[in-house]
Coordinates of C-alpha atoms in Angstrom, one line a residue:
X1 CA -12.7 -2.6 30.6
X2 CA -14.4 0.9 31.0
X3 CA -12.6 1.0 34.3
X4 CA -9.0 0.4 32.9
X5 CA -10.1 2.8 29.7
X6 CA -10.9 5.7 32.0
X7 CA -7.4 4.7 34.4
X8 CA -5.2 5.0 31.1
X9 CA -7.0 8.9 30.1
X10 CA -6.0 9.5 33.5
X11 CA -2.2 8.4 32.9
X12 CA -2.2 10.2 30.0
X13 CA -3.8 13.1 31.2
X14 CA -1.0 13.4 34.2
X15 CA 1.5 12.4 31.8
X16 CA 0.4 15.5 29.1
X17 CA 0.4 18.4 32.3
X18 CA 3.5 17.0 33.8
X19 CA 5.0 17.4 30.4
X20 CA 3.9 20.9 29.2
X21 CA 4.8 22.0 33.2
X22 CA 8.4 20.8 32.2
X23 CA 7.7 22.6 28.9
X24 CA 10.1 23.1 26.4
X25 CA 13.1 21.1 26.5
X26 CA 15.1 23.7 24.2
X27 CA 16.7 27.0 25.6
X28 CA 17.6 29.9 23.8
X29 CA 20.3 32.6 25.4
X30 CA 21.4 36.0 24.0
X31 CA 24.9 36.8 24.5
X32 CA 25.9 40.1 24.2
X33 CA 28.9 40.1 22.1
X34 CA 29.8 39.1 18.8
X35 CA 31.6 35.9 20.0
X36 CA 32.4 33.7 23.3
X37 CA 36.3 33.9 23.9
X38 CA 37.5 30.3 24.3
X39 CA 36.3 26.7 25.4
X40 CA 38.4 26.2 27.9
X41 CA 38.1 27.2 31.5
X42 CA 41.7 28.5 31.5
X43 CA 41.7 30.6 28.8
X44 CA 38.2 32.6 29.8
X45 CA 38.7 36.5 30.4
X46 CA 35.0 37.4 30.2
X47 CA 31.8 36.8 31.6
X48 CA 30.4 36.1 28.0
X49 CA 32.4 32.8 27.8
X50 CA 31.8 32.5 31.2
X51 CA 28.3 32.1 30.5
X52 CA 29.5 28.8 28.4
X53 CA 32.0 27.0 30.3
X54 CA 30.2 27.1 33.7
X55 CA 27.7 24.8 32.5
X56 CA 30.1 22.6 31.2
X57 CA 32.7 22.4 33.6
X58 CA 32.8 22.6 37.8
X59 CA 35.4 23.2 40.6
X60 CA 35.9 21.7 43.7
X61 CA 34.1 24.3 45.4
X62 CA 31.3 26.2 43.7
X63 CA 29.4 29.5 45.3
X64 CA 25.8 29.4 46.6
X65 CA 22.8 31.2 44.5
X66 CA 23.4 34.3 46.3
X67 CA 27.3 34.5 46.0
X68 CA 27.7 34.6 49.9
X69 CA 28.3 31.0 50.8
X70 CA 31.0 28.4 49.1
X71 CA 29.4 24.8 48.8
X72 CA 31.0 21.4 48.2
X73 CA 30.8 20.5 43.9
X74 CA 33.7 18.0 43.4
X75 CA 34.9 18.2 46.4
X76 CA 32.3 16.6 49.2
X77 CA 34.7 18.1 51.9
X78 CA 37.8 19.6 53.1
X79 CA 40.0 20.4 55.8
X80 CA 42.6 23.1 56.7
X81 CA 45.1 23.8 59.3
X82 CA 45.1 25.6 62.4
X83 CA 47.5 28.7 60.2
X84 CA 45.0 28.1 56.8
X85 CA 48.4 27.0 54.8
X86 CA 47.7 23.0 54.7
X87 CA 44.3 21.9 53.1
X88 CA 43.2 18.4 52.4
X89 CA 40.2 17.9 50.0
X90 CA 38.0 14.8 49.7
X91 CA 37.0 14.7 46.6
X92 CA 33.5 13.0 44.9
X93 CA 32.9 9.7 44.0
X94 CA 31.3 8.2 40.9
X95 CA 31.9 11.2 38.5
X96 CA 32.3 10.8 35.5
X97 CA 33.5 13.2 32.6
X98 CA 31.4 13.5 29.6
X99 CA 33.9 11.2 27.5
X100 CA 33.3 8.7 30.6
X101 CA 36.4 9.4 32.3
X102 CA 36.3 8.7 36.5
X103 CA 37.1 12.1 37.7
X104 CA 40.0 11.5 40.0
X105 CA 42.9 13.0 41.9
X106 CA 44.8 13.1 38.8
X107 CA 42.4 15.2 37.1
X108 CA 42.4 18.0 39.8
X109 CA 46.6 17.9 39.7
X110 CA 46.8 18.3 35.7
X111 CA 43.8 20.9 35.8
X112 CA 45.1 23.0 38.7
X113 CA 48.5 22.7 36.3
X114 CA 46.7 24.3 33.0
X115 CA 45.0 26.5 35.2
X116 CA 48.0 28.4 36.4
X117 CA 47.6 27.6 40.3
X118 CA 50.2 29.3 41.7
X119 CA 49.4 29.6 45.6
X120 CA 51.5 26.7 46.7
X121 CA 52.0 22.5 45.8
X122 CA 49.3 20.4 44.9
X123 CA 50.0 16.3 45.8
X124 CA 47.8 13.6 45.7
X125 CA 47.1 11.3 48.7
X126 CA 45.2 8.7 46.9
X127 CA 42.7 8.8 44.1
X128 CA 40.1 10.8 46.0
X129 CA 42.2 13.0 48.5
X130 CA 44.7 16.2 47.9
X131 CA 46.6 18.1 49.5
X132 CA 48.1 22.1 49.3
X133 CA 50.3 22.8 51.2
X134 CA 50.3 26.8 50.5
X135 CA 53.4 29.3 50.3
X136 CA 51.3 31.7 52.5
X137 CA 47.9 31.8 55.0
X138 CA 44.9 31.5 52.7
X139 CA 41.4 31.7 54.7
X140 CA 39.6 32.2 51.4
X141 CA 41.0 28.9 49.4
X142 CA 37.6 27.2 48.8
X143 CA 36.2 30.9 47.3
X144 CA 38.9 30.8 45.4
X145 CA 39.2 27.3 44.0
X146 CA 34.8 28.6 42.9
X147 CA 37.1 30.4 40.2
X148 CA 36.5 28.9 36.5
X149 CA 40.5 29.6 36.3
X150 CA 40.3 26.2 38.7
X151 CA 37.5 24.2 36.7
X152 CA 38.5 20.5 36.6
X153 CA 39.1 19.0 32.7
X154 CA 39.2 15.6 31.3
X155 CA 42.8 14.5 30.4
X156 CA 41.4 14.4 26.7
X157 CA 40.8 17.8 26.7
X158 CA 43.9 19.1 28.5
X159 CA 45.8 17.0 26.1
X160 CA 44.1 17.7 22.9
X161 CA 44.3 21.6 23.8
X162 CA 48.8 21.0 24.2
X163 CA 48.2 19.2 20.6
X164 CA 46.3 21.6 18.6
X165 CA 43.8 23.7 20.6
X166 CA 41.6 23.1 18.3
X167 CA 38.1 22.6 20.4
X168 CA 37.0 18.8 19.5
X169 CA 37.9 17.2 22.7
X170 CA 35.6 19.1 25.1
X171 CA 34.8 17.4 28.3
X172 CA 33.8 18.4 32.0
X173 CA 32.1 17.2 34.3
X174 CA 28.7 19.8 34.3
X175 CA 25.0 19.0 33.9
X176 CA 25.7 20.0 30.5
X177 CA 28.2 18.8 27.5
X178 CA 29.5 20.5 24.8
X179 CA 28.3 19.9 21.0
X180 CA 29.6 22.1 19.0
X181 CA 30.6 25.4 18.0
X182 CA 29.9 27.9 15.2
X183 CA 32.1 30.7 15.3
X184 CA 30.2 34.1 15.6
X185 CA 26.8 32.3 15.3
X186 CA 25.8 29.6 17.9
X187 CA 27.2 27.3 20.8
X188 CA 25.6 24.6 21.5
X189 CA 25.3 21.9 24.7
X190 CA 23.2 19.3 25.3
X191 CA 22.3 17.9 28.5
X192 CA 24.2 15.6 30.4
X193 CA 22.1 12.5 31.3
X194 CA 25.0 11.1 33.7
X195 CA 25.7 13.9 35.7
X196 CA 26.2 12.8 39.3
X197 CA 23.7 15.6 41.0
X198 CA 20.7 16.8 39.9
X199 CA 20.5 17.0 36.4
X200 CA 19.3 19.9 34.0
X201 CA 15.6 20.2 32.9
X202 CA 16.4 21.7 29.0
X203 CA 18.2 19.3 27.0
X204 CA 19.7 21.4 25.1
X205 CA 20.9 25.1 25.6
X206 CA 21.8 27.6 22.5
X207 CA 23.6 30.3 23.0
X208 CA 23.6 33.1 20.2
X209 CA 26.2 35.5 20.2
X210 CA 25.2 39.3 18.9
X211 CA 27.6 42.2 18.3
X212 CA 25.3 44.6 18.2
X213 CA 22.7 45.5 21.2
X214 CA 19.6 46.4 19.2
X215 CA 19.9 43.1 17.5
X216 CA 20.1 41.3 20.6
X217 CA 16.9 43.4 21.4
X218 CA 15.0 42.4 18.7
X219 CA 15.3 39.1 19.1
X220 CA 14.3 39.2 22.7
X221 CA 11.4 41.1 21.6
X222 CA 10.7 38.3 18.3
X223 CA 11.1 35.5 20.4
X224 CA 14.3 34.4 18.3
X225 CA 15.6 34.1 22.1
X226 CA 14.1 33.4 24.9
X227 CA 16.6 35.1 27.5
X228 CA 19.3 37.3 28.1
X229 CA 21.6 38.9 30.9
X230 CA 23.1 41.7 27.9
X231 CA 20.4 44.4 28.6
X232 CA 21.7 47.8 28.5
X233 CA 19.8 50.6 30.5
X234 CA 18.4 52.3 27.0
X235 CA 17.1 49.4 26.3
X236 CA 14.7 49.2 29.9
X237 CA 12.0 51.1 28.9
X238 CA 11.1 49.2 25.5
X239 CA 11.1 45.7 28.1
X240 CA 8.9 47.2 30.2
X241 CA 6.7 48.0 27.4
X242 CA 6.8 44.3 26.1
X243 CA 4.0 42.2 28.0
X244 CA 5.7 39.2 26.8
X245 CA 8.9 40.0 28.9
X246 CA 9.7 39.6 32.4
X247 CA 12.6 41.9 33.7
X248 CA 14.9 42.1 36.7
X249 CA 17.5 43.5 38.1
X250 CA 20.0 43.7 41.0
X251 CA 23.0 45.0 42.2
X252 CA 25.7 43.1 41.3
X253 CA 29.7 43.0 41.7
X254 CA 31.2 44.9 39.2
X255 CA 33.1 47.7 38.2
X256 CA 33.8 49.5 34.6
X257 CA 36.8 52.1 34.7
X258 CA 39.0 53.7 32.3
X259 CA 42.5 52.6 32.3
X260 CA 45.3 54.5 31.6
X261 CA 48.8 52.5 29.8
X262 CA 51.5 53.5 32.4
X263 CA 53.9 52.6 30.3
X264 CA 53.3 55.2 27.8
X265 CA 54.0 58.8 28.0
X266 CA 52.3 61.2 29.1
X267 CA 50.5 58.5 31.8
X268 CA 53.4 57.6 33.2
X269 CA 53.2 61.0 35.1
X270 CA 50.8 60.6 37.9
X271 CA 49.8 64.2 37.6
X272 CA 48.6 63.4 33.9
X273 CA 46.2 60.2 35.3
X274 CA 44.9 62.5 38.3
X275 CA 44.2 65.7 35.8
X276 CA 42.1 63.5 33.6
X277 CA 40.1 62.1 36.6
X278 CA 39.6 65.1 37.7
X279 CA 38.5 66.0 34.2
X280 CA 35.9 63.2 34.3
X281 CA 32.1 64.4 34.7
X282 CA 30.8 61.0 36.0
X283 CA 27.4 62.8 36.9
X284 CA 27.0 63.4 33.9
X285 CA 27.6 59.5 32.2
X286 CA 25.4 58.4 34.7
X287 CA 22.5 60.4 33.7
X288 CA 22.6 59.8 29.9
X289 CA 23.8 56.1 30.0
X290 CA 22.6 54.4 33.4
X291 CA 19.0 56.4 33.6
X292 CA 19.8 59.0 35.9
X293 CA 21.2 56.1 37.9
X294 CA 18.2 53.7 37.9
X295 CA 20.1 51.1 35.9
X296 CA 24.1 52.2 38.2
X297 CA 25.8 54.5 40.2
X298 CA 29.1 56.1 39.9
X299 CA 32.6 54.4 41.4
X300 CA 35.1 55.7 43.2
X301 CA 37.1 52.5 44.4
X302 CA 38.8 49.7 42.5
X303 CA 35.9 47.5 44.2
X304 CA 32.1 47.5 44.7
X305 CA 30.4 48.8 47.5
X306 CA 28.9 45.6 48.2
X307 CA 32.0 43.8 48.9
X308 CA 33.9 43.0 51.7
X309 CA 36.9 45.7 52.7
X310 CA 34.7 48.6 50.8
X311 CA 36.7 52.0 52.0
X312 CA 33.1 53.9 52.2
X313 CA 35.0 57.2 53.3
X314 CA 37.8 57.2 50.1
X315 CA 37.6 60.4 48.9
X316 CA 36.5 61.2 45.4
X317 CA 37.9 62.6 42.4
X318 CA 35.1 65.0 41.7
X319 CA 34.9 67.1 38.3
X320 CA 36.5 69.7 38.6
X321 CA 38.1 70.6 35.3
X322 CA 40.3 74.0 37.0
X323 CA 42.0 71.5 38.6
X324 CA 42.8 69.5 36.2
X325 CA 44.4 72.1 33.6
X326 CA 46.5 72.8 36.8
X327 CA 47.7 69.2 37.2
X328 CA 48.1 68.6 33.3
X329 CA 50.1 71.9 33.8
X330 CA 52.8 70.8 36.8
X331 CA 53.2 67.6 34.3
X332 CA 54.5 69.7 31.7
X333 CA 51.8 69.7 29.4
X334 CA 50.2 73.3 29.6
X335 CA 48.5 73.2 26.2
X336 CA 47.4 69.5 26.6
X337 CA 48.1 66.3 24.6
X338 CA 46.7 63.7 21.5
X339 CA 46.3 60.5 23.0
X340 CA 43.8 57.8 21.4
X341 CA 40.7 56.1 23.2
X342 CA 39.6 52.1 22.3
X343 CA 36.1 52.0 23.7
X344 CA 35.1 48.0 25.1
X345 CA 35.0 46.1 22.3
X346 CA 31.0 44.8 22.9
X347 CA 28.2 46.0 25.1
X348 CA 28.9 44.9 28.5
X349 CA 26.6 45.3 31.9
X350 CA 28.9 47.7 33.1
X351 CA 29.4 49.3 29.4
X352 CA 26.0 49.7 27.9
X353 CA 26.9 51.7 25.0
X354 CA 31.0 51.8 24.5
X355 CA 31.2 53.6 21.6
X356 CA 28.7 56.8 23.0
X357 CA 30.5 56.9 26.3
X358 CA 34.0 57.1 24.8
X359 CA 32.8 59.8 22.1
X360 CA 31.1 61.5 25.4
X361 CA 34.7 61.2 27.6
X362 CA 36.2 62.3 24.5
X363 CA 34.1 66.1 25.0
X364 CA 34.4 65.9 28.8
X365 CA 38.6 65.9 28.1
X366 CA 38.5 68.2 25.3
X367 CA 37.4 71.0 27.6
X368 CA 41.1 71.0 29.4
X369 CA 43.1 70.5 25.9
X370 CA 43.0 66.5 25.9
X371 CA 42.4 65.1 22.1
X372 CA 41.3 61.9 21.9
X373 CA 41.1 59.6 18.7
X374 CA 38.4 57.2 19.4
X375 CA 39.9 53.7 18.0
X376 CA 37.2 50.6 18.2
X377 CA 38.7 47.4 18.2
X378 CA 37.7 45.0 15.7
X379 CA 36.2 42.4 18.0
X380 CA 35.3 41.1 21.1
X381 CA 38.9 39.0 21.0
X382 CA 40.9 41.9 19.2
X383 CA 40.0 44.0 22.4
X384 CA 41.1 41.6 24.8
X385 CA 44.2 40.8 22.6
X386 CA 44.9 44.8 22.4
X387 CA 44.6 45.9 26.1
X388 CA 45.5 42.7 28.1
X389 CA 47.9 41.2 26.3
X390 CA 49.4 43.1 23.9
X391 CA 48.7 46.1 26.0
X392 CA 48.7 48.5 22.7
X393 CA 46.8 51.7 23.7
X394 CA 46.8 54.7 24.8
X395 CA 43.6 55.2 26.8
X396 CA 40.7 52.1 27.1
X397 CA 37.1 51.9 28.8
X398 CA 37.4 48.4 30.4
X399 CA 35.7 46.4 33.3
X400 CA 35.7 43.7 35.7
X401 CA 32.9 41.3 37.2
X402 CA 33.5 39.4 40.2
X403 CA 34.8 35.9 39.9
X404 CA 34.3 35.3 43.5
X405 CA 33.3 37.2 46.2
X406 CA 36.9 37.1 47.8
X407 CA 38.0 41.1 47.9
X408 CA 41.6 39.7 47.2
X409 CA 41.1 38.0 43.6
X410 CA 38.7 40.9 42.4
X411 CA 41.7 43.3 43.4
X412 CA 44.4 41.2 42.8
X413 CA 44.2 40.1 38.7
X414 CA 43.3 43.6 37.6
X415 CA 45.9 45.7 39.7
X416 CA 49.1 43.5 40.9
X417 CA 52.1 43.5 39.5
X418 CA 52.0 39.8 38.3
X419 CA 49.5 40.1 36.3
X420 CA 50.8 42.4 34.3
X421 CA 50.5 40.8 30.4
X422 CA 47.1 39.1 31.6
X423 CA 44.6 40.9 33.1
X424 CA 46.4 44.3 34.3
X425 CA 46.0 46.4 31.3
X426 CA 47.3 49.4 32.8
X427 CA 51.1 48.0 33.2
X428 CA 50.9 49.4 36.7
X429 CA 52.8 47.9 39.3
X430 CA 53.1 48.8 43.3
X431 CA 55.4 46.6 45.5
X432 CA 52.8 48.5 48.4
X433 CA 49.9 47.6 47.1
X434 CA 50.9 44.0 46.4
X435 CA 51.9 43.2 49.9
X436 CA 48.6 44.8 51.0
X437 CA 46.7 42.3 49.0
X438 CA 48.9 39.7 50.5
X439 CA 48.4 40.6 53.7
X440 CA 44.8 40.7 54.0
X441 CA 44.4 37.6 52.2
X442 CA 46.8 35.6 54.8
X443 CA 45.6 37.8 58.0
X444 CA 41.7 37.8 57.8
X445 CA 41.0 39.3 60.9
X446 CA 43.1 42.8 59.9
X447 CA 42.2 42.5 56.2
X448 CA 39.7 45.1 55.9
X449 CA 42.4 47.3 57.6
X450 CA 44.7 46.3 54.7
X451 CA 41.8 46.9 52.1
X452 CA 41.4 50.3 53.3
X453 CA 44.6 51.3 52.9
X454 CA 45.3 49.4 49.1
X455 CA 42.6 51.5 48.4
X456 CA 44.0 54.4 49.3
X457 CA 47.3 53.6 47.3
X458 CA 44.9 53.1 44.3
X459 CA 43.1 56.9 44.6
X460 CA 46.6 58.6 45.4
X461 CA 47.8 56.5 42.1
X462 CA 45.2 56.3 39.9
X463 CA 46.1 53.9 37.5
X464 CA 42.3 53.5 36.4
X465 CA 40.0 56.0 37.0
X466 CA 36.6 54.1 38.2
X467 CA 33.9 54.7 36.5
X468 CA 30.6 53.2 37.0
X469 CA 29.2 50.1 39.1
X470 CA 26.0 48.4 36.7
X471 CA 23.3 46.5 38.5
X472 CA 22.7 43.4 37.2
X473 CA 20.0 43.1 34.5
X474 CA 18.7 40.5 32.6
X475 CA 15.5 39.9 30.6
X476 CA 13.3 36.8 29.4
X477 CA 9.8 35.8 27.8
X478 CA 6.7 34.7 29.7
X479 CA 7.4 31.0 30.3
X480 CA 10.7 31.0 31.4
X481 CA 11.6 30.0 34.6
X482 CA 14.4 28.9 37.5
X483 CA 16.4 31.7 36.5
X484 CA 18.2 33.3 39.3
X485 CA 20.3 36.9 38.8
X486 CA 23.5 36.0 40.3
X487 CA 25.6 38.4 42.3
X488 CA 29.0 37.2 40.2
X489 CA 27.1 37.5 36.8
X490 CA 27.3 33.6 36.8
X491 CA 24.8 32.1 33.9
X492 CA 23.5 28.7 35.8
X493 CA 21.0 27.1 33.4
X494 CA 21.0 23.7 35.4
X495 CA 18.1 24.4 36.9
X496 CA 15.8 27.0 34.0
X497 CA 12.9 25.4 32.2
X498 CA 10.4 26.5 29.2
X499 CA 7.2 26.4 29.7

């Protein structure tokens, strides 16, 4: 008796310590914002919803810890032809969506559909094989098919979203589902118990949405969250100080610029976009917003020095306001101009304090006659709405985080032609540039030749003026752990734990 007495303290001993090292089975995240965009993967612009729907959903492909490698998610395999314009994909097994649907063929057709695939024809084989047969060379399909823009959805959800997009019928395949949703307060998932790899330690995450970046601090700092990746550099030095919070931080693929509305006089006129980048003391941002540059470092390219096709020898636009009042002069406007300025509308890595940089660009182009009305948006979605879609400004401080690490879709949705009305706010459009993206993407082994010179198009053109590149930060209290920094800005909770 004393013998299986003493066995079950030991059970229950084990039992206790492998319990508390799983820990808490409840995650809190701060987003920085005052709201996620949408629930569905086709309708994300931002990294903030991004931070939702990648736990929920999954692509054929997905993109290692580190960003570098593509690995197999719903698709086990795949195959391409000798000229990379026929793929074949062998598609997973035994997955089923979170309303129990078999994840089949059908699904990738009808998702690839909503999700605006536009590279060639998608056709099923059977119900765990397609094909794509592409209108041009694509090396880089699996990176690109990592892009949430390609996330596979239930049919329920596809169809509920044509009924009434209203967001009841919300159903991936991830390691966790989606339970509900309280407008500028709280999302909430719970964790999948049949997901068909290895499934998530929390059972439930919360994420908390905050519009303003001392609030998000303060609950950091509270505990009322337990992590977040919406640290802004200002806010470093009060982590450091905590010694209940852990901090990191790493270079990352991004890039915040200022973007000009080429549609609009006076930046239609090239000389009016190169005068105000001349006009631009980036120096000078750096030191006050970014640390002295401990937290980023100033851009000069449409892309990232970390990525592939990088033109390190592009030459700079360096302050030089002479030379801008001589520009702004050619252009016809001697005297200057009134223009109005629509800062980010919520803290971003690559925007820690919107409002502050605006209101400091604001002083920078006063000094060669520029006047700028600084005009916040209302909201997260109002910004979105104004400068992507509606594309009503004069002047905005925007940015763009990786989706993949493919050169040619960070270039391509922010700066071609077709994408005008979506994601390029500037309204520029370059037949050039276009068929140097295309190029590159369809002949690998001259694309960084190709890069180069899109690049060069871009400096000579200047339809953004580049701004910063942020380093990745994020933030979380003692007991938290499995959280990786990832070089896209990706949020993967799959595999985080409390203690």
């Amino acid at each position: 008796m004393k013998m299986k007495i003493c066995a079950f303290i030991i059970i229950c001993v084990l039992f206790y310590s492998y319990s508390y090292a799983q820990g808490s089975k409840e995650l809190k995240f701060g987003l920085g914002a005052d709201d996620i965009h949408s629930v569905y993967p086709w309708e994300s612009t931002d990294k903030i919803t991004d931070a939702v729907i990648i736990n929920i959903y999954e692509g054929l492909t997905s993109l290692s810890p580190k960003g570098s490698n593509v690995e197999p998610c719903l698709a086990e395999r795949w195959e391409a032809s000798k000229d990379f314009t026929e793929w074949t994909f062998y598609l997973r097994k035994n997955v089923k969506f979170h309303n129990g649907e078999t994840f089949t063929a059908d699904h990738v057709i009808e998702s690839f559909k909503i999700g605006g695939f536009q590279f060639g024809k998608v056709s099923k084989i059977d119900d765990y094989k397609i094909r794509i047969v592409l209108s041009e060379a694509k090396p880089a399909l699996p990176i690109t098919l990592a892009n949430l823009d390609y996330f596979i959805s239930a049919k329920a959800t596809i169809e509920g979203f044509n009924k009434d997009k209203i967001p009841t019928q919300v159903f991936g395949t991830g390691p966790f589902k989606f339970k509900s949703w309280e407008r500028g307060k709280r999302i909430v998932l719970d964790k999948n118990d049949a997901y068909w790899g290895e499934k998530a330690k929390l059972d439930r995450v919360i994420f908390i949405p905050f519009s303003e970046n001392e609030a998000l601090l303060k609950a950091l700092l509270t505990g009322a969250i337990d992590i977040t990746d919406g640290i802004v550099s200002q806010n470093i030095a009060a982590i450091r100080q905590s010694k209940s919070l852990l901090f990191k931080s790493e270079v990352s693929l991004n890039y915040a610029y200022m973007v000009m509305n080429n549609k609009r006089k006076p930046f239609d006129n090239v000389k009016v976009r190169q005068a105000i980048a001349y006009a631009i003391n980036k120096k000078e941002l750096i030191n006050k917003y970014f640390l002295g540059g401990q937290a980023g470092m100033s851009a000069k390219s449409c892309m990232p020095p970390a990525m592939f096709g990088f033109y390190k020898d592009l030459p700079d636009y360096e302050f030089n306001p002479a030379k801008a009042k001589q520009l702004l002069k050619e252009a016809g406007y001697p005297a200057g101009f009134q223009a109005s300025l629509t800062p980010a509308g919520a803290v971003r890595p690559y925007m820690p304090d919107p409002l502050g940089i605006a209101n400091s660009i604001k002083a920078q182009l006063k000094q060669v006659g520029i006047d700028l009305t600084i005009k916040p948006a209302k909201s997260w979605s109002d910004f979105l709405s104004i400068t992507l879609i509606k594309m009503d400004y004069d002047i905005a401080l925007l940015g763009w985080i990786a989706d993949t690490a493919d050169p040619y879709d960070f270039l391509h949705d922010p700066l071609s032609g077709e994408s005008i009305g979506k994601y390029n706010a500037s309204g520029w459009s370059n037949k050039e540039f276009d068929s140097l993206l295309n190029l590159a993407n369809s002949e690998p082994l001259r694309s960084v030749q190709y890069y180069h010179r899109a690049q060069l198009i871009f400096h000579d053109e200047v339809p953004q003026i580049p701004l910063f590149h942020a380093y990745q930060i994020a933030a979380w209290r003692e007991g938290v752990s499995g959280f990786i920094l990832h070089p896209l800005g990706y949020v993967i909770l799959k595999k985080v734990w409390v203690k």
